[in-house]
PDB file of C-alpha atoms in Angstrom:
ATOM      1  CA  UNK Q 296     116.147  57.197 116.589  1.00  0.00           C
ATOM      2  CA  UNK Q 297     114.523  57.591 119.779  1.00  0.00           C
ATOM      3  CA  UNK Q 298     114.044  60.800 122.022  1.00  0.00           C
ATOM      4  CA  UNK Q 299     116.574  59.410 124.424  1.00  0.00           C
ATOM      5  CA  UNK Q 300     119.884  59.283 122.378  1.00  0.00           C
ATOM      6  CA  UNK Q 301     118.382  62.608 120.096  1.00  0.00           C
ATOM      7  CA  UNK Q 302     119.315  65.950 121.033  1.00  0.00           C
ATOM      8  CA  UNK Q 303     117.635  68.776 121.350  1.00  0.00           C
ATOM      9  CA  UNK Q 304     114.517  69.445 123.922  1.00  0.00           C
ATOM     10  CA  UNK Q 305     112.315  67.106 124.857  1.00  0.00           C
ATOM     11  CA  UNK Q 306     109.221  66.362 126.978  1.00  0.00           C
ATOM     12  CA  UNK Q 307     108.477  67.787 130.028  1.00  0.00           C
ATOM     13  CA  UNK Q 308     111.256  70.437 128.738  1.00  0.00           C
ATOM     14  CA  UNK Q 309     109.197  71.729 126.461  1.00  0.00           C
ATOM     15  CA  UNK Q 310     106.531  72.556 128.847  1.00  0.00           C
ATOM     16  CA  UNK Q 311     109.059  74.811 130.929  1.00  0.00           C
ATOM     17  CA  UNK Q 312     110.184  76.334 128.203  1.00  0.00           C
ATOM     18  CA  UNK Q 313     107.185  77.129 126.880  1.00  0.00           C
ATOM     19  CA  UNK Q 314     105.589  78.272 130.570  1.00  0.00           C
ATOM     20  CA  UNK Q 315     108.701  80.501 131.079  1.00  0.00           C
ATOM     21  CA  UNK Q 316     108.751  82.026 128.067  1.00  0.00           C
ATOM     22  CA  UNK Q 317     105.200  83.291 128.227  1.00  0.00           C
ATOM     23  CA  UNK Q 318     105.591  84.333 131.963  1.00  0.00           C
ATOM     24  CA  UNK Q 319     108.380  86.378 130.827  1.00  0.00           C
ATOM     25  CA  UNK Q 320     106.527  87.952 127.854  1.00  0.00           C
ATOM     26  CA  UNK Q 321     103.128  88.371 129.520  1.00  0.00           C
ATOM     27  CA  UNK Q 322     105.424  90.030 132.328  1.00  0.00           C
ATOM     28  CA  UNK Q 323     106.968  92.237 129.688  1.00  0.00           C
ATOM     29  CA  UNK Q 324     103.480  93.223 128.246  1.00  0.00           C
ATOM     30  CA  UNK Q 325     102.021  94.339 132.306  1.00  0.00           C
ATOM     31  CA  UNK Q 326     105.492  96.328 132.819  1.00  0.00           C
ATOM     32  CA  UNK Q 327     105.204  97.850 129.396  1.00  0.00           C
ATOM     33  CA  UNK Q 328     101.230  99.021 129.507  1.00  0.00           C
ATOM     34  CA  UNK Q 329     100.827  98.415 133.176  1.00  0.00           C
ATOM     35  CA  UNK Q 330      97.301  96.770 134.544  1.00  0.00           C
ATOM     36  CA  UNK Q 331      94.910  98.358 132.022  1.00  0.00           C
ATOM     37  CA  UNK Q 332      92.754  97.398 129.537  1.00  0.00           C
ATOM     38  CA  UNK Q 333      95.354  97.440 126.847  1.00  0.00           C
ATOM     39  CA  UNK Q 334      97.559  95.554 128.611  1.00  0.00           C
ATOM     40  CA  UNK Q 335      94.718  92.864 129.509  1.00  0.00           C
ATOM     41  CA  UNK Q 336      93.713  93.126 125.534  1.00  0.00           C
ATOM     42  CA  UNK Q 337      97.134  92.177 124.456  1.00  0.00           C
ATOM     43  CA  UNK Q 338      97.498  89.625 127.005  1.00  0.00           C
ATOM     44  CA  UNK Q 339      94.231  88.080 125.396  1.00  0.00           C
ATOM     45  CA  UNK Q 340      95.693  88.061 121.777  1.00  0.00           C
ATOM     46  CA  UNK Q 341      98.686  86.779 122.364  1.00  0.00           C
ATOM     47  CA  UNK Q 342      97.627  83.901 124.586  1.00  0.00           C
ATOM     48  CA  UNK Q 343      94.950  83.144 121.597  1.00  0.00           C
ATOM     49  CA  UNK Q 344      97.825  83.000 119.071  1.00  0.00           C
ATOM     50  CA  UNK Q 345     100.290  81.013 120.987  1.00  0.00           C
ATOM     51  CA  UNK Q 346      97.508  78.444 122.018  1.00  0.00           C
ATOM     52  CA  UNK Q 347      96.392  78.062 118.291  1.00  0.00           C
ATOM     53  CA  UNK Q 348     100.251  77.609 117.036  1.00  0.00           C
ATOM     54  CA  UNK Q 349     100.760  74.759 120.068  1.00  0.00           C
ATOM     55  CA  UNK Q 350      97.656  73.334 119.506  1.00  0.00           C
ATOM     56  CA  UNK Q 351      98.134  73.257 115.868  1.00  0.00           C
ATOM     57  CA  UNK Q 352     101.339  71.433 115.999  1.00  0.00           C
ATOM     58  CA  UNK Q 353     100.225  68.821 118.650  1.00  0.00           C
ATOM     59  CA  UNK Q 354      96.678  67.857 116.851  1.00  0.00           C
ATOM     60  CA  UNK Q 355      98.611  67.981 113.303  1.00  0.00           C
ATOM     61  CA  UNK Q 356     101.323  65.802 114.978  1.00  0.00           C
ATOM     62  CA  UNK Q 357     100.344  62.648 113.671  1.00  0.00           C
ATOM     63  CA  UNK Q 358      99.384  63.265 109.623  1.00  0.00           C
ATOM     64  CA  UNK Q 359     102.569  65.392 109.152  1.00  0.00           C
ATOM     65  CA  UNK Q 360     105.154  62.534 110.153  1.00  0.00           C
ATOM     66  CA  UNK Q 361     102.642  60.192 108.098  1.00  0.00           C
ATOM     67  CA  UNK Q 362     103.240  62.540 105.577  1.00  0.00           C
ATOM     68  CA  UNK Q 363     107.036  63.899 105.478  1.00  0.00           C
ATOM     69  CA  UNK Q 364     108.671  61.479 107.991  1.00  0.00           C
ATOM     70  CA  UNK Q 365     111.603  63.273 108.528  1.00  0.00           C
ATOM     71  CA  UNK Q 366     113.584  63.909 112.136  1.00  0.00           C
ATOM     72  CA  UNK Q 367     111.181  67.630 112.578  1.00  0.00           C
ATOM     73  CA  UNK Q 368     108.105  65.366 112.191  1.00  0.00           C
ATOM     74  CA  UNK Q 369     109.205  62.688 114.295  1.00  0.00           C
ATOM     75  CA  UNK Q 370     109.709  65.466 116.807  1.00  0.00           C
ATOM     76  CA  UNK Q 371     106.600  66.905 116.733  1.00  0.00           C
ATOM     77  CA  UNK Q 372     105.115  63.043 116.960  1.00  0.00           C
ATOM     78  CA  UNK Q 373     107.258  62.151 120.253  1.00  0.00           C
ATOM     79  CA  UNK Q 374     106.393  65.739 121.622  1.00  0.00           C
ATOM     80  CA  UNK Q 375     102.308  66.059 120.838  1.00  0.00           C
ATOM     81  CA  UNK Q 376     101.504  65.560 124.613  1.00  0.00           C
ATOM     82  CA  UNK Q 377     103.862  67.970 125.379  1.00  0.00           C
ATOM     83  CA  UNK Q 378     103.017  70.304 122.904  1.00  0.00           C
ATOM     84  CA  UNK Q 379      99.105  69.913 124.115  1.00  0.00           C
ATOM     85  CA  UNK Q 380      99.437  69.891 127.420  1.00  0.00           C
ATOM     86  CA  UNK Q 381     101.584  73.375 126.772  1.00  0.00           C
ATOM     87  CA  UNK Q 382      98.810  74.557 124.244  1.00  0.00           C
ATOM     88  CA  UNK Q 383      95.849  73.550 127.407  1.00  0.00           C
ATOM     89  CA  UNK Q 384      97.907  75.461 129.945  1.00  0.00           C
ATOM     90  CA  UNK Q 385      98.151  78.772 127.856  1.00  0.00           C
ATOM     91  CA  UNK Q 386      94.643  78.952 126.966  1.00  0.00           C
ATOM     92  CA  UNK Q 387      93.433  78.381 130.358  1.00  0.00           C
ATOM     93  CA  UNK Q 388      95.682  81.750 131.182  1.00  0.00           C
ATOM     94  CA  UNK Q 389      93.919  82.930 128.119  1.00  0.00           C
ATOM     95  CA  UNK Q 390      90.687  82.078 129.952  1.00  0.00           C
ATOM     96  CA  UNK Q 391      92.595  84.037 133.030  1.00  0.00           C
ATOM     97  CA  UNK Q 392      92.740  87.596 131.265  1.00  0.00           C
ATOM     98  CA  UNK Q 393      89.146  87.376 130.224  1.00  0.00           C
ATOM     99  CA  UNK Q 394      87.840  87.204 133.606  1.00  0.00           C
ATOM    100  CA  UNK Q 395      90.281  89.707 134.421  1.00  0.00           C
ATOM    101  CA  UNK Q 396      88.662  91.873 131.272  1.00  0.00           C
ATOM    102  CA  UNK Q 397      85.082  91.085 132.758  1.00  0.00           C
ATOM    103  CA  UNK Q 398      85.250  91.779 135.866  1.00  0.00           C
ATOM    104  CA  UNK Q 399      87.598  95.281 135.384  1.00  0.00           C
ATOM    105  CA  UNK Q 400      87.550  96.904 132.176  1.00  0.00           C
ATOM    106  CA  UNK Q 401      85.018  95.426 129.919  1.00  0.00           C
ATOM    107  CA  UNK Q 402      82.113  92.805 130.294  1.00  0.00           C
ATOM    108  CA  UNK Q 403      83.358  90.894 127.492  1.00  0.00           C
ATOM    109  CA  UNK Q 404      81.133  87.466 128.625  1.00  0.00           C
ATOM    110  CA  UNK Q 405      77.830  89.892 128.698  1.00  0.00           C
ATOM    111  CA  UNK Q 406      78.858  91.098 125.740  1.00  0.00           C
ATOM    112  CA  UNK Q 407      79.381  87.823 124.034  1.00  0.00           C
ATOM    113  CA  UNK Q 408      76.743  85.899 122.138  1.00  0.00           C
ATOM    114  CA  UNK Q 409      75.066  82.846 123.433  1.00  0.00           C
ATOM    115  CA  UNK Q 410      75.883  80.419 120.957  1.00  0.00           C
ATOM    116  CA  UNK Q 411      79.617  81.903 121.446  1.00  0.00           C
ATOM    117  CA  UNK Q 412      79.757  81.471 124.934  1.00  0.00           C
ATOM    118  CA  UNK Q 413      78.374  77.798 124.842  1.00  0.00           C
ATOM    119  CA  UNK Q 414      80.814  76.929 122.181  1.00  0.00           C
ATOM    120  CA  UNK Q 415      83.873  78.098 123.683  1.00  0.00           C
ATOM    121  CA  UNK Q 416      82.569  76.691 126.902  1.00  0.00           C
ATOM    122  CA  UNK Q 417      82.331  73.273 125.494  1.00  0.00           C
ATOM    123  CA  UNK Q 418      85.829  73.792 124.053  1.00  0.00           C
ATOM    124  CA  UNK Q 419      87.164  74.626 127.661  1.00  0.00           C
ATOM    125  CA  UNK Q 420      85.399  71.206 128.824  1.00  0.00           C
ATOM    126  CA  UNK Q 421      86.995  69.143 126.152  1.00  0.00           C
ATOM    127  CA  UNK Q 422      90.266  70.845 127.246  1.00  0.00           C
ATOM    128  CA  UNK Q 423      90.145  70.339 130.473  1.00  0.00           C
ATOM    129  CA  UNK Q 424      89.161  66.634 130.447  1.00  0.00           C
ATOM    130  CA  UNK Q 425      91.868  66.341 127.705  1.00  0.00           C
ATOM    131  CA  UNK Q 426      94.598  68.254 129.802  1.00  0.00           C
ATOM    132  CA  UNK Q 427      93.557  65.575 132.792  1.00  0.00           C
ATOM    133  CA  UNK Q 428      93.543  62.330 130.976  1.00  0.00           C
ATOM    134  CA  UNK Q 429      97.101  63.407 129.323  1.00  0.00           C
ATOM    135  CA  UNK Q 430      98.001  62.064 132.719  1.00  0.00           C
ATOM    136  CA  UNK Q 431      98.049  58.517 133.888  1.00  0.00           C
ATOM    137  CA  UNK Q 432      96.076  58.876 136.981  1.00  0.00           C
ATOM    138  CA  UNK Q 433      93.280  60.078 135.391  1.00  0.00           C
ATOM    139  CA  UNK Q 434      93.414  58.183 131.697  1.00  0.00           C
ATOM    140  CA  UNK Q 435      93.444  54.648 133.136  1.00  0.00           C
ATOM    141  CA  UNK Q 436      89.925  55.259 134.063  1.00  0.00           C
ATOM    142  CA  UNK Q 437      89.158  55.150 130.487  1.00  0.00           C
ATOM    143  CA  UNK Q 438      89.899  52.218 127.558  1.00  0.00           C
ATOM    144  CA  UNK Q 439      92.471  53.011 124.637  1.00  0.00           C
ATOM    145  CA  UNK Q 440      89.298  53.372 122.704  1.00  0.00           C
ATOM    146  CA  UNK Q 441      87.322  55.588 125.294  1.00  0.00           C
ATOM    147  CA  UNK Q 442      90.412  58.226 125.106  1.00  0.00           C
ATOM    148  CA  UNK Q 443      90.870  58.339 121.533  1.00  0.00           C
ATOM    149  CA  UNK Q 444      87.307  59.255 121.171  1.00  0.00           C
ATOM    150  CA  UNK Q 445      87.632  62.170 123.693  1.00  0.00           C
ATOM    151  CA  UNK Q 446      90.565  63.274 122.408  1.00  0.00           C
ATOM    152  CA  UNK Q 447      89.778  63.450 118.848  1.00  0.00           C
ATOM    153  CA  UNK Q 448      86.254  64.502 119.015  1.00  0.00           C
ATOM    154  CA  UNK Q 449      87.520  67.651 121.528  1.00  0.00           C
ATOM    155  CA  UNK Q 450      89.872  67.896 119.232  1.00  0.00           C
ATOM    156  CA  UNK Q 451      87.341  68.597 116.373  1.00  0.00           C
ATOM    157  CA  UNK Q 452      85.570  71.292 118.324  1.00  0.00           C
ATOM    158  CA  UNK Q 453      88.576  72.684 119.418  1.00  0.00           C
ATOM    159  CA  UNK Q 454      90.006  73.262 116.341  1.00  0.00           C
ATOM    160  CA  UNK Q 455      86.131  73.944 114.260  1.00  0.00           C
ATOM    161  CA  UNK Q 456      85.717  77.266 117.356  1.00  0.00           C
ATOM    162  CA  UNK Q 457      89.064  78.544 116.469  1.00  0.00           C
ATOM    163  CA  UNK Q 458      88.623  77.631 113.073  1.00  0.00           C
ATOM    164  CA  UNK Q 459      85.335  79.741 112.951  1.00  0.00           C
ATOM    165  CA  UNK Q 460      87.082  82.844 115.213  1.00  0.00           C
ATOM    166  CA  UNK Q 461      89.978  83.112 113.108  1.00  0.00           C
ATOM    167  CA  UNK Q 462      88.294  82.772 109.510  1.00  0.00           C
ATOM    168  CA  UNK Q 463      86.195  85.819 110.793  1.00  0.00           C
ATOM    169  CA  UNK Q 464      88.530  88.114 111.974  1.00  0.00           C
ATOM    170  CA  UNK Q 465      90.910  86.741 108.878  1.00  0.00           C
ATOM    171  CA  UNK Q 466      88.103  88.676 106.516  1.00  0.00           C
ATOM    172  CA  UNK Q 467      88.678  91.698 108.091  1.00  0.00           C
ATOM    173  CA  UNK Q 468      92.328  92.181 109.630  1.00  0.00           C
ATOM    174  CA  UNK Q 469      95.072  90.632 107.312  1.00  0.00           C
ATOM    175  CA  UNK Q 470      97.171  89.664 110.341  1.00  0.00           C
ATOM    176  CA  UNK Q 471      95.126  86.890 110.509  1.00  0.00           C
ATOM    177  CA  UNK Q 472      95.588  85.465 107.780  1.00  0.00           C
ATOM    178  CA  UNK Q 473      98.598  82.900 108.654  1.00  0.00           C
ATOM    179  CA  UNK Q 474      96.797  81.510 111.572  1.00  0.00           C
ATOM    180  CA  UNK Q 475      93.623  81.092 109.680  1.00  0.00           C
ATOM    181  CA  UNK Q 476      95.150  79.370 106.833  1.00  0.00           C
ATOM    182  CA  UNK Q 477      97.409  77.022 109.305  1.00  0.00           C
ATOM    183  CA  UNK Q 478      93.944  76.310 110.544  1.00  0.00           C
ATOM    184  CA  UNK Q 479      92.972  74.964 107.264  1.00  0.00           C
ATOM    185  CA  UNK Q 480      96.139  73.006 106.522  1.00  0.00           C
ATOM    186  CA  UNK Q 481      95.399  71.366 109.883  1.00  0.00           C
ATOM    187  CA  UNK Q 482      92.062  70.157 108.687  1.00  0.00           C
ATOM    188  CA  UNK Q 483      93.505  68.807 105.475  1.00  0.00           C
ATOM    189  CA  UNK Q 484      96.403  67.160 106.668  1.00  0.00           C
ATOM    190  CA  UNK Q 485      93.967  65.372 109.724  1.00  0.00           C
ATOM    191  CA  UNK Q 486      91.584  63.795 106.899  1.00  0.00           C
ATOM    192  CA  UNK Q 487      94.679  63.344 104.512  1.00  0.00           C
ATOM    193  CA  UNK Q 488      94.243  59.735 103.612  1.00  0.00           C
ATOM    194  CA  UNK Q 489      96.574  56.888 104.795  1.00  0.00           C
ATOM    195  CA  UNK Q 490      98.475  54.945 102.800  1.00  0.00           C
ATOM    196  CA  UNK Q 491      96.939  51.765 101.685  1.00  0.00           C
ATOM    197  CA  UNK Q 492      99.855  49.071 102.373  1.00  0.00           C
ATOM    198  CA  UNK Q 493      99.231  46.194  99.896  1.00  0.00           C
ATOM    199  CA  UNK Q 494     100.862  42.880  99.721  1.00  0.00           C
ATOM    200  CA  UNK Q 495     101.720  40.892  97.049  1.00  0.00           C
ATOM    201  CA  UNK Q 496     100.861  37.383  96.984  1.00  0.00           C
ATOM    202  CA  UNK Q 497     102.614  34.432  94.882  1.00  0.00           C
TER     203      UNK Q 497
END
């Protein structure tokens, strides 16, 4: 089974969908609260929890078709890039609304703590050079080996800072309790260990 004779969406699909849902919703949330804080809060959340699911599903890609092999995980496996470059578009909007919160409500990045702020701005950097070298034009500047390394190591830190977010809040607020646990379920099925093919000789 390949992606061209399966139905269903695919690729660069997935990305529109994705984009045009979230316009619509993030639409839906100014109209509702109009350009205030609580709006601009909201926004925040929600393009937190949306990037988390996406990015979930594209870094987990991998280890859950090695693990159930069925046609959902060989979906997720022929859609990761999609699914990542989806997850690095909605978290630079998430990005977008705190500058917006900074520099009109609240100053969130004042308020923030140093080691925060370098950590999530090292996760932005992996992002962005992640979100770039998704693309040809800028991965064939780098080996097979050079972009694995990049993409696994951001993908570490991107997934240890929301990780660390969510596991706090989780300990606090109940409702985020799915997302933290998916978190952890990510982690395991990553480091779940391959299968060990042996051959028999004689």
């Amino acid at each position: 089974m390949t992606s061209e004779t399966s139905s269903g969406i695919w690729g660069w699909d997935i990305v529109k969908l994705i984009l045009v849902g979230s316009v619509m919703f993030f639409g839906w949330i100014l109209f509702a609260y109009g350009f205030t804080e609580d709006a601009t809060r909201e926004a925040i959340r929600w393009t937190a929890r949306i990037s988390v699911v996406l990015f979930s599903l594209a870094f987990a890609a991998s280890g859950i078709h090695r693990l159930i092999q069925n046609s959902l995980s060989f979906w997720l496996l022929m859609n990761r890039k999609y699914l990542g470059i989806s997850f690095a578009i909605i978290h630079l909007i998430h990005l977008f609304y705190l500058v917006v919160l900074q520099y009109n409500f609240h100053p969130v990045f004042e308020k923030a703590k140093t080691i925060s702020l370098i950590g999530g701005g090292m996760a932005y950097f992996f992002l962005i050079l992640m979100l770039l070298t998704s693309f040809e034009r800028f991965s064939k500047f780098l080996t097979k080996r050079q972009w694995k390394i990049l993409h696994t190591v951001g993908g570490y830190w991107i997934l240890y800072i929301f990780l660390r977010s969510y596991w706090k809040r989780a300990l606090t607020e109940y409702e985020y309790y799915p997302l933290a646990i998916m978190l952890v379920l990510v982690i395991i099925i990553r480091l779940w260990p391959k299968k060990i093919k042996r051959t028999v000789e004689g």
